[in-house]
DNA sequence: GCTTGACTTCGAGCGCGCTCGAACTCTTAA
DNA sequence: TTAAGAGTTCGAGCGCGCTCGAAGTCAAGC
């Protein structure tokens, strides 16, 4: 009974990575407009809902607060007349984001230097090991946890 | 009575951007090793403390959790023998960070596209405005891609 | 009809990372 | 000597963003 534009909350949870709890929570607080319902009252998400959720996730991943997203969603629901206000919001958000990306890149450099420093210490503590000996291939890139 | 290597908690708060509350909290939970005290029991931070706090702030800014930083601080206090373990921690953290930077850059691109899209809408709602020197370029893209 | 299971609403609870307030001590200046 | 002000400890509280549990509804299969 599920088509591409008629998705159960569970299916949307799977696709979006949000929990069903969080999907209902987002709707409750106005991040997602009231979703269409099947006869029995169950939610049926449309393609447009999925797209919007995807965009919300971008906003969230880039550090926008819930209240910021609420404001954005409110403007969106008010129609095209708020395009300017939304653009201004996004411009501010983008500026913040670009600044943060730079800060993170700088921090990455610091981490790299620190890692190199630790290699030095390790080498000086075990001086019989070759320093960059290409055998036993470096343990870089160990894991990569989750989250954006 | 304050020299460069003998700083009050207030001074350190000012320099680091952390609150005095947070500085004491960090010490309490083991992120900062017990700080030297003046005769009356007041904290006196050394240059090395400041450097460490700066590094902690990098870790925090790049998304390391308190418990992660606690683990790192614990290794650090155990001496050079833990250099390898610390390096491995940082390598994992760095890999995560690089992944996040990429995700953020992608998101920034999405935001930029969205901003451009809003400009289009704004222009189509006020068609008598010239668009960047050219005469008003019709109502492009009105219904396509609605908002999401 | 009855069971199963996926859904519903609603409010309470939780983990994280601070943040604050109370009560006290110590140093310094008047 | 006194008063102000900066520091101390400790535990409680808070804001954010979920997360969960209880109790109920609904549709489908046996």
CSV table of C-alpha atoms (C1' of nucleotides) in Angstrom, one decimal:
chain,number,residue,atom,x,y,z
A,1,UNK,CA,0.0,0.0,0.0
A,2,UNK,CA,3.1,2.2,-0.1
A,3,UNK,CA,4.0,4.1,-3.2
A,4,UNK,CA,6.8,6.6,-3.7
A,5,UNK,CA,4.6,9.4,-2.7
A,6,UNK,CA,2.7,7.7,0.0
A,7,UNK,CA,5.1,6.6,2.6
A,8,UNK,CA,4.6,5.3,6.1
A,9,UNK,CA,6.4,7.0,9.0
A,10,UNK,CA,8.6,4.0,9.4
A,11,UNK,CA,9.6,4.1,5.8
A,12,UNK,CA,10.5,7.8,6.0
A,13,UNK,CA,12.5,7.1,9.2
A,14,UNK,CA,14.5,4.5,7.3
A,15,UNK,CA,15.1,6.7,4.4
A,16,UNK,CA,15.9,9.9,6.3
A,17,UNK,CA,17.8,8.4,9.2
A,18,UNK,CA,15.6,10.1,11.7
A,19,UNK,CA,13.6,8.0,14.2
A,20,UNK,CA,9.9,7.8,14.0
A,21,UNK,CA,9.9,9.6,17.4
A,22,UNK,CA,11.9,12.4,15.9
A,23,UNK,CA,9.7,12.7,12.9
A,24,UNK,CA,6.6,13.1,15.0
A,25,UNK,CA,8.4,15.5,17.3
A,26,UNK,CA,9.5,17.6,14.3
A,27,UNK,CA,5.9,17.8,13.1
A,28,UNK,CA,4.7,18.6,16.6
A,29,UNK,CA,7.0,21.6,16.9
A,30,UNK,CA,6.2,22.9,13.5
A,31,UNK,CA,9.4,21.9,11.6
A,32,UNK,CA,7.3,19.7,9.3
A,33,UNK,CA,3.9,20.8,8.2
A,34,UNK,CA,1.0,18.5,9.2
A,35,UNK,CA,1.5,15.4,7.1
A,36,UNK,CA,-1.4,13.9,5.1
A,37,UNK,CA,-3.2,11.0,6.8
A,38,UNK,CA,-4.6,7.7,5.6
A,39,UNK,CA,-8.1,6.8,6.5
A,40,UNK,CA,-7.1,5.4,9.9
A,41,UNK,CA,-5.2,8.5,10.9
A,42,UNK,CA,-1.8,7.2,9.9
A,43,UNK,CA,0.7,9.6,8.4
A,44,UNK,CA,1.4,9.3,4.7
A,45,UNK,CA,4.4,11.3,3.6
A,46,UNK,CA,4.7,12.8,0.0
A,47,UNK,CA,7.8,13.3,-2.0
A,48,UNK,CA,7.8,17.0,-1.2
A,49,UNK,CA,7.8,16.1,2.5
A,50,UNK,CA,10.9,14.0,2.0
A,51,UNK,CA,12.7,16.7,0.1
A,52,UNK,CA,11.9,19.2,2.9
A,53,UNK,CA,13.1,16.8,5.5
A,54,UNK,CA,16.3,16.4,3.6
A,55,UNK,CA,16.8,20.1,3.6
A,56,UNK,CA,16.0,20.3,7.3
A,57,UNK,CA,18.8,17.8,7.8
A,58,UNK,CA,21.2,20.0,5.9
A,59,UNK,CA,20.3,22.9,8.1
A,60,UNK,CA,20.7,20.8,11.2
A,61,UNK,CA,24.0,19.3,10.1
A,62,UNK,CA,25.3,22.8,9.5
A,63,UNK,CA,24.4,23.9,13.0
A,64,UNK,CA,21.1,25.6,12.7
A,65,UNK,CA,19.2,25.4,16.0
A,66,UNK,CA,15.7,24.0,16.3
A,67,UNK,CA,14.3,27.5,16.8
A,68,UNK,CA,16.1,28.7,13.7
A,69,UNK,CA,14.6,25.9,11.7
A,70,UNK,CA,11.2,26.7,13.2
A,71,UNK,CA,11.5,30.3,12.0
A,72,UNK,CA,12.6,29.1,8.6
A,73,UNK,CA,9.7,26.7,8.3
A,74,UNK,CA,7.3,29.3,9.4
A,75,UNK,CA,8.4,31.6,6.6
A,76,UNK,CA,8.3,28.8,4.1
A,77,UNK,CA,4.7,28.0,5.0
A,78,UNK,CA,3.8,31.6,4.5
A,79,UNK,CA,4.5,31.4,0.8
A,80,UNK,CA,6.7,33.0,-1.8
A,81,UNK,CA,6.3,36.4,-0.3
A,82,UNK,CA,8.8,35.4,2.3
A,83,UNK,CA,11.5,34.4,-0.2
A,84,UNK,CA,13.5,37.5,0.6
A,85,UNK,CA,13.4,36.9,4.3
A,86,UNK,CA,14.4,33.2,3.8
A,87,UNK,CA,17.2,34.2,1.5
A,88,UNK,CA,18.5,36.6,4.2
A,89,UNK,CA,18.3,33.9,6.8
A,90,UNK,CA,20.2,31.5,4.7
A,91,UNK,CA,22.8,34.1,3.8
A,92,UNK,CA,23.5,34.7,7.4
A,93,UNK,CA,23.6,31.0,8.1
A,94,UNK,CA,25.9,30.4,5.1
A,95,UNK,CA,28.3,33.1,6.3
A,96,UNK,CA,28.5,31.5,9.7
A,97,UNK,CA,29.0,28.1,8.1
A,98,UNK,CA,31.9,29.2,5.9
A,99,UNK,CA,33.6,30.7,8.9
A,100,UNK,CA,33.2,27.5,10.8
A,101,UNK,CA,34.6,25.4,7.9
A,102,UNK,CA,37.6,27.6,7.9
A,103,UNK,CA,38.0,27.2,11.6
A,104,UNK,CA,37.7,23.4,11.2
A,105,UNK,CA,40.3,23.3,8.5
A,106,UNK,CA,42.7,25.2,10.7
A,107,UNK,CA,42.0,22.8,13.5
A,108,UNK,CA,42.6,19.9,11.2
A,109,UNK,CA,46.0,21.4,10.5
A,110,UNK,CA,46.7,21.6,14.2
A,111,UNK,CA,45.7,18.0,14.7
A,112,UNK,CA,47.9,16.9,11.9
A,113,UNK,CA,50.9,18.7,13.5
A,114,UNK,CA,50.1,17.1,16.8
A,115,UNK,CA,50.0,13.6,15.2
A,116,UNK,CA,53.3,14.2,13.6
A,117,UNK,CA,54.7,15.3,17.0
A,118,UNK,CA,53.5,12.1,18.6
A,119,UNK,CA,55.2,10.1,15.9
A,120,UNK,CA,58.4,11.9,16.8
A,121,UNK,CA,58.0,10.9,20.4
A,122,UNK,CA,57.1,7.4,19.5
A,123,UNK,CA,60.2,7.2,17.4
A,124,UNK,CA,62.4,8.6,20.1
A,125,UNK,CA,61.1,6.1,22.6
A,126,UNK,CA,61.8,3.2,20.2
A,127,UNK,CA,64.8,4.3,18.3
A,128,UNK,CA,65.5,0.9,16.7
A,129,UNK,CA,62.3,1.2,14.6
A,130,UNK,CA,62.7,2.8,11.1
A,131,UNK,CA,61.1,6.2,11.0
A,132,UNK,CA,59.1,6.0,7.9
A,133,UNK,CA,59.9,2.6,6.8
A,134,UNK,CA,57.1,1.8,4.4
A,135,UNK,CA,56.9,-1.7,5.7
A,136,UNK,CA,54.2,-2.3,8.2
A,137,UNK,CA,51.9,0.2,6.6
A,138,UNK,CA,51.0,3.1,8.9
A,139,UNK,CA,47.8,3.0,10.7
A,140,UNK,CA,46.3,6.1,9.3
A,141,UNK,CA,42.6,6.5,8.8
A,142,UNK,CA,41.5,4.1,11.4
A,143,UNK,CA,37.9,4.4,11.7
A,144,UNK,CA,35.3,6.8,10.8
A,145,UNK,CA,32.5,7.2,13.1
A,146,UNK,CA,29.1,8.6,12.3
A,147,UNK,CA,27.5,11.9,12.1
A,148,UNK,CA,27.7,15.0,9.9
B,1,UNK,CA,50.9,39.9,41.3
B,2,UNK,CA,50.1,38.3,38.1
B,3,UNK,CA,52.8,37.4,35.6
B,4,UNK,CA,52.6,35.6,32.4
B,5,UNK,CA,53.0,32.3,34.1
B,6,UNK,CA,51.0,33.0,37.1
B,7,UNK,CA,47.5,33.9,36.0
B,8,UNK,CA,44.3,34.1,38.1
B,9,UNK,CA,41.3,32.2,37.0
B,10,UNK,CA,39.6,35.3,35.8
B,11,UNK,CA,42.5,36.2,33.6
B,12,UNK,CA,42.5,32.8,32.1
B,13,UNK,CA,38.8,33.0,31.5
B,14,UNK,CA,39.3,36.3,29.7
B,15,UNK,CA,42.0,34.9,27.5
B,16,UNK,CA,40.5,31.5,26.8
B,17,UNK,CA,36.9,32.6,26.3
B,18,UNK,CA,35.8,30.0,28.9
B,19,UNK,CA,33.9,31.1,32.0
B,20,UNK,CA,35.5,30.8,35.4
B,21,UNK,CA,32.7,28.3,36.1
B,22,UNK,CA,33.7,26.2,33.1
B,23,UNK,CA,37.4,26.3,34.0
B,24,UNK,CA,36.7,25.0,37.5
B,25,UNK,CA,34.3,22.4,36.0
B,26,UNK,CA,36.9,21.2,33.5
B,27,UNK,CA,39.4,20.8,36.3
B,28,UNK,CA,36.8,19.0,38.5
B,29,UNK,CA,36.1,16.4,35.8
B,30,UNK,CA,39.8,15.9,35.0
B,31,UNK,CA,40.1,17.8,31.7
B,32,UNK,CA,42.6,20.1,33.3
B,33,UNK,CA,45.1,18.7,35.8
B,34,UNK,CA,45.0,20.2,39.3
B,35,UNK,CA,46.2,23.8,38.9
B,36,UNK,CA,48.9,25.3,41.1
B,37,UNK,CA,47.6,27.3,44.0
B,38,UNK,CA,48.7,30.6,45.6
B,39,UNK,CA,49.0,30.7,49.4
B,40,UNK,CA,45.4,31.4,50.0
B,41,UNK,CA,44.3,28.5,47.9
B,42,UNK,CA,43.6,30.5,44.7
B,43,UNK,CA,44.4,29.0,41.4
B,44,UNK,CA,47.5,30.2,39.5
B,45,UNK,CA,47.6,29.0,35.9
B,46,UNK,CA,51.0,28.5,34.1
B,47,UNK,CA,51.7,29.0,30.5
B,48,UNK,CA,51.5,25.2,29.9
B,49,UNK,CA,48.0,25.2,31.4
B,50,UNK,CA,47.0,27.9,28.9
B,51,UNK,CA,48.4,25.9,26.0
B,52,UNK,CA,46.6,22.8,27.1
B,53,UNK,CA,43.4,24.7,27.4
B,54,UNK,CA,43.9,26.0,23.9
B,55,UNK,CA,44.3,22.5,22.6
B,56,UNK,CA,41.2,21.3,24.5
B,57,UNK,CA,39.3,24.1,22.8
B,58,UNK,CA,40.4,22.8,19.5
B,59,UNK,CA,39.2,19.3,20.4
B,60,UNK,CA,35.9,20.7,21.6
B,61,UNK,CA,35.5,22.9,18.5
B,62,UNK,CA,36.0,19.8,16.3
B,63,UNK,CA,33.3,17.9,18.0
B,64,UNK,CA,35.2,15.7,20.5
B,65,UNK,CA,32.9,14.9,23.5
B,66,UNK,CA,33.8,15.6,27.1
B,67,UNK,CA,34.4,11.9,27.7
B,68,UNK,CA,36.7,11.8,24.7
B,69,UNK,CA,38.7,14.7,26.0
B,70,UNK,CA,38.8,13.0,29.4
B,71,UNK,CA,40.3,9.9,27.9
B,72,UNK,CA,42.8,12.0,26.0
B,73,UNK,CA,43.7,14.0,29.1
B,74,UNK,CA,44.1,10.8,31.1
B,75,UNK,CA,46.5,9.4,28.5
B,76,UNK,CA,48.4,12.7,28.5
B,77,UNK,CA,48.8,12.7,32.2
B,78,UNK,CA,50.3,9.2,32.0
B,79,UNK,CA,53.3,10.5,30.1
B,80,UNK,CA,55.1,9.9,26.9
B,81,UNK,CA,54.4,6.2,27.0
B,82,UNK,CA,50.9,6.9,25.8
B,83,UNK,CA,52.0,8.9,22.8
B,84,UNK,CA,51.0,6.1,20.4
B,85,UNK,CA,47.5,5.8,22.0
B,86,UNK,CA,47.1,9.5,21.8
B,87,UNK,CA,48.2,9.6,18.2
B,88,UNK,CA,45.7,6.9,17.3
B,89,UNK,CA,42.9,8.8,19.1
B,90,UNK,CA,43.8,11.9,17.1
B,91,UNK,CA,44.0,10.1,13.9
B,92,UNK,CA,40.5,8.8,14.4
B,93,UNK,CA,39.3,12.2,15.4
B,94,UNK,CA,41.0,13.8,12.4
B,95,UNK,CA,39.4,11.3,10.0
B,96,UNK,CA,36.0,12.1,11.4
B,97,UNK,CA,36.7,15.8,11.1
B,98,UNK,CA,37.8,15.6,7.5
B,99,UNK,CA,34.6,13.8,6.7
B,100,UNK,CA,32.6,16.4,8.4
B,101,UNK,CA,34.4,19.3,6.7
B,102,UNK,CA,33.5,17.7,3.4
B,103,UNK,CA,29.9,17.3,4.4
B,104,UNK,CA,29.8,20.9,5.4
B,105,UNK,CA,31.3,22.0,2.2
B,106,UNK,CA,28.6,20.1,0.3
B,107,UNK,CA,25.9,21.6,2.5
B,108,UNK,CA,27.3,25.1,1.8
B,109,UNK,CA,26.9,24.4,-1.9
B,110,UNK,CA,23.3,23.4,-1.3
B,111,UNK,CA,22.7,26.6,0.6
B,112,UNK,CA,24.2,28.7,-2.1
B,113,UNK,CA,21.9,27.1,-4.7
B,114,UNK,CA,19.0,27.7,-2.4
B,115,UNK,CA,19.9,31.3,-2.0
B,116,UNK,CA,20.1,31.7,-5.8
B,117,UNK,CA,16.8,30.1,-6.1
B,118,UNK,CA,15.2,32.6,-3.7
B,119,UNK,CA,16.7,35.4,-5.7
B,120,UNK,CA,14.9,34.1,-8.7
B,121,UNK,CA,11.6,34.0,-6.8
B,122,UNK,CA,12.2,37.5,-5.5
B,123,UNK,CA,12.9,38.7,-9.0
B,124,UNK,CA,9.8,37.1,-10.5
B,125,UNK,CA,7.7,38.7,-7.8
B,126,UNK,CA,9.0,42.1,-8.6
B,127,UNK,CA,9.4,41.9,-12.4
B,128,UNK,CA,10.1,45.6,-12.9
B,129,UNK,CA,13.4,45.4,-11.2
B,130,UNK,CA,16.4,44.9,-13.5
B,131,UNK,CA,18.3,41.7,-12.8
B,132,UNK,CA,21.9,42.4,-12.5
B,133,UNK,CA,22.1,44.9,-15.4
B,134,UNK,CA,20.0,42.9,-17.8
B,135,UNK,CA,16.4,43.7,-18.3
B,136,UNK,CA,14.0,41.7,-16.2
B,137,UNK,CA,14.4,38.2,-17.3
B,138,UNK,CA,10.8,36.8,-17.3
B,139,UNK,CA,9.5,34.7,-14.5
B,140,UNK,CA,11.9,31.9,-14.7
B,141,UNK,CA,11.5,28.8,-12.7
B,142,UNK,CA,8.2,29.7,-11.0
B,143,UNK,CA,6.7,26.4,-10.2
B,144,UNK,CA,9.5,24.1,-10.7
B,145,UNK,CA,11.1,22.7,-7.6
B,146,UNK,CA,8.7,24.6,-5.4
B,147,UNK,CA,10.6,25.1,-2.2
B,148,UNK,CA,12.3,21.9,-1.0
C,1,DG,C1',-14.5,-12.4,17.2
C,2,DC,C1',-9.7,-12.2,18.5
C,3,DT,C1',-5.0,-11.5,18.1
C,4,DT,C1',-1.1,-9.1,16.3
C,5,DG,C1',1.3,-5.3,15.2
C,6,DA,C1',1.9,-0.9,13.4
C,7,DC,C1',0.3,3.2,14.2
C,8,DT,C1',-1.6,7.3,17.3
C,9,DT,C1',-1.2,11.2,21.2
C,10,DC,C1',0.7,13.1,25.3
C,11,DG,C1',3.6,14.1,28.8
C,12,DA,C1',7.6,12.7,31.2
C,13,DG,C1',12.5,11.7,31.2
C,14,DC,C1',17.3,11.8,29.8
C,15,DG,C1',22.2,12.8,28.5
C,16,DC,C1',25.2,16.4,27.5
C,17,DG,C1',27.6,20.4,28.7
C,18,DC,C1',27.6,23.6,31.1
C,19,DT,C1',25.7,27.4,34.6
C,20,DC,C1',24.5,29.0,38.8
C,21,DG,C1',23.7,29.9,43.8
C,22,DA,C1',24.8,29.4,48.6
C,23,DA,C1',28.0,29.6,52.0
C,24,DC,C1',32.4,30.2,53.0
C,25,DT,C1',37.6,32.0,53.0
C,26,DC,C1',41.3,35.0,52.0
C,27,DT,C1',43.5,39.4,50.6
C,28,DT,C1',43.7,44.1,50.2
C,29,DA,C1',42.6,48.9,50.9
C,30,DA,C1',40.6,52.6,53.7
D,1,DT,C1',39.1,47.0,62.3
D,2,DT,C1',36.3,46.7,58.9
D,3,DA,C1',34.4,46.2,54.4
D,4,DA,C1',34.8,45.0,49.7
D,5,DG,C1',35.9,41.9,46.4
D,6,DA,C1',37.9,38.0,44.4
D,7,DG,C1',38.4,33.6,45.1
D,8,DT,C1',36.9,28.7,47.0
D,9,DT,C1',33.7,24.0,47.2
D,10,DC,C1',29.6,21.6,46.4
D,11,DG,C1',25.5,20.3,44.7
D,12,DA,C1',21.5,21.6,42.2
D,13,DG,C1',19.4,23.4,38.0
D,14,DC,C1',18.9,24.4,33.1
D,15,DG,C1',18.4,24.5,28.0
D,16,DC,C1',18.8,21.8,24.1
D,17,DG,C1',17.4,18.1,21.3
D,18,DC,C1',15.7,14.4,21.4
D,19,DT,C1',13.8,9.6,23.4
D,20,DC,C1',10.7,6.9,25.7
D,21,DG,C1',6.6,4.8,27.8
D,22,DA,C1',1.8,4.4,28.6
D,23,DA,C1',-2.5,3.9,26.9
D,24,DG,C1',-5.3,3.9,23.1
D,25,DT,C1',-6.9,3.1,17.9
D,26,DC,C1',-7.1,0.7,13.6
D,27,DA,C1',-6.5,-2.9,9.8
D,28,DA,C1',-5.5,-7.4,8.5
D,29,DG,C1',-5.2,-12.4,9.1
D,30,DC,C1',-6.7,-16.6,11.4
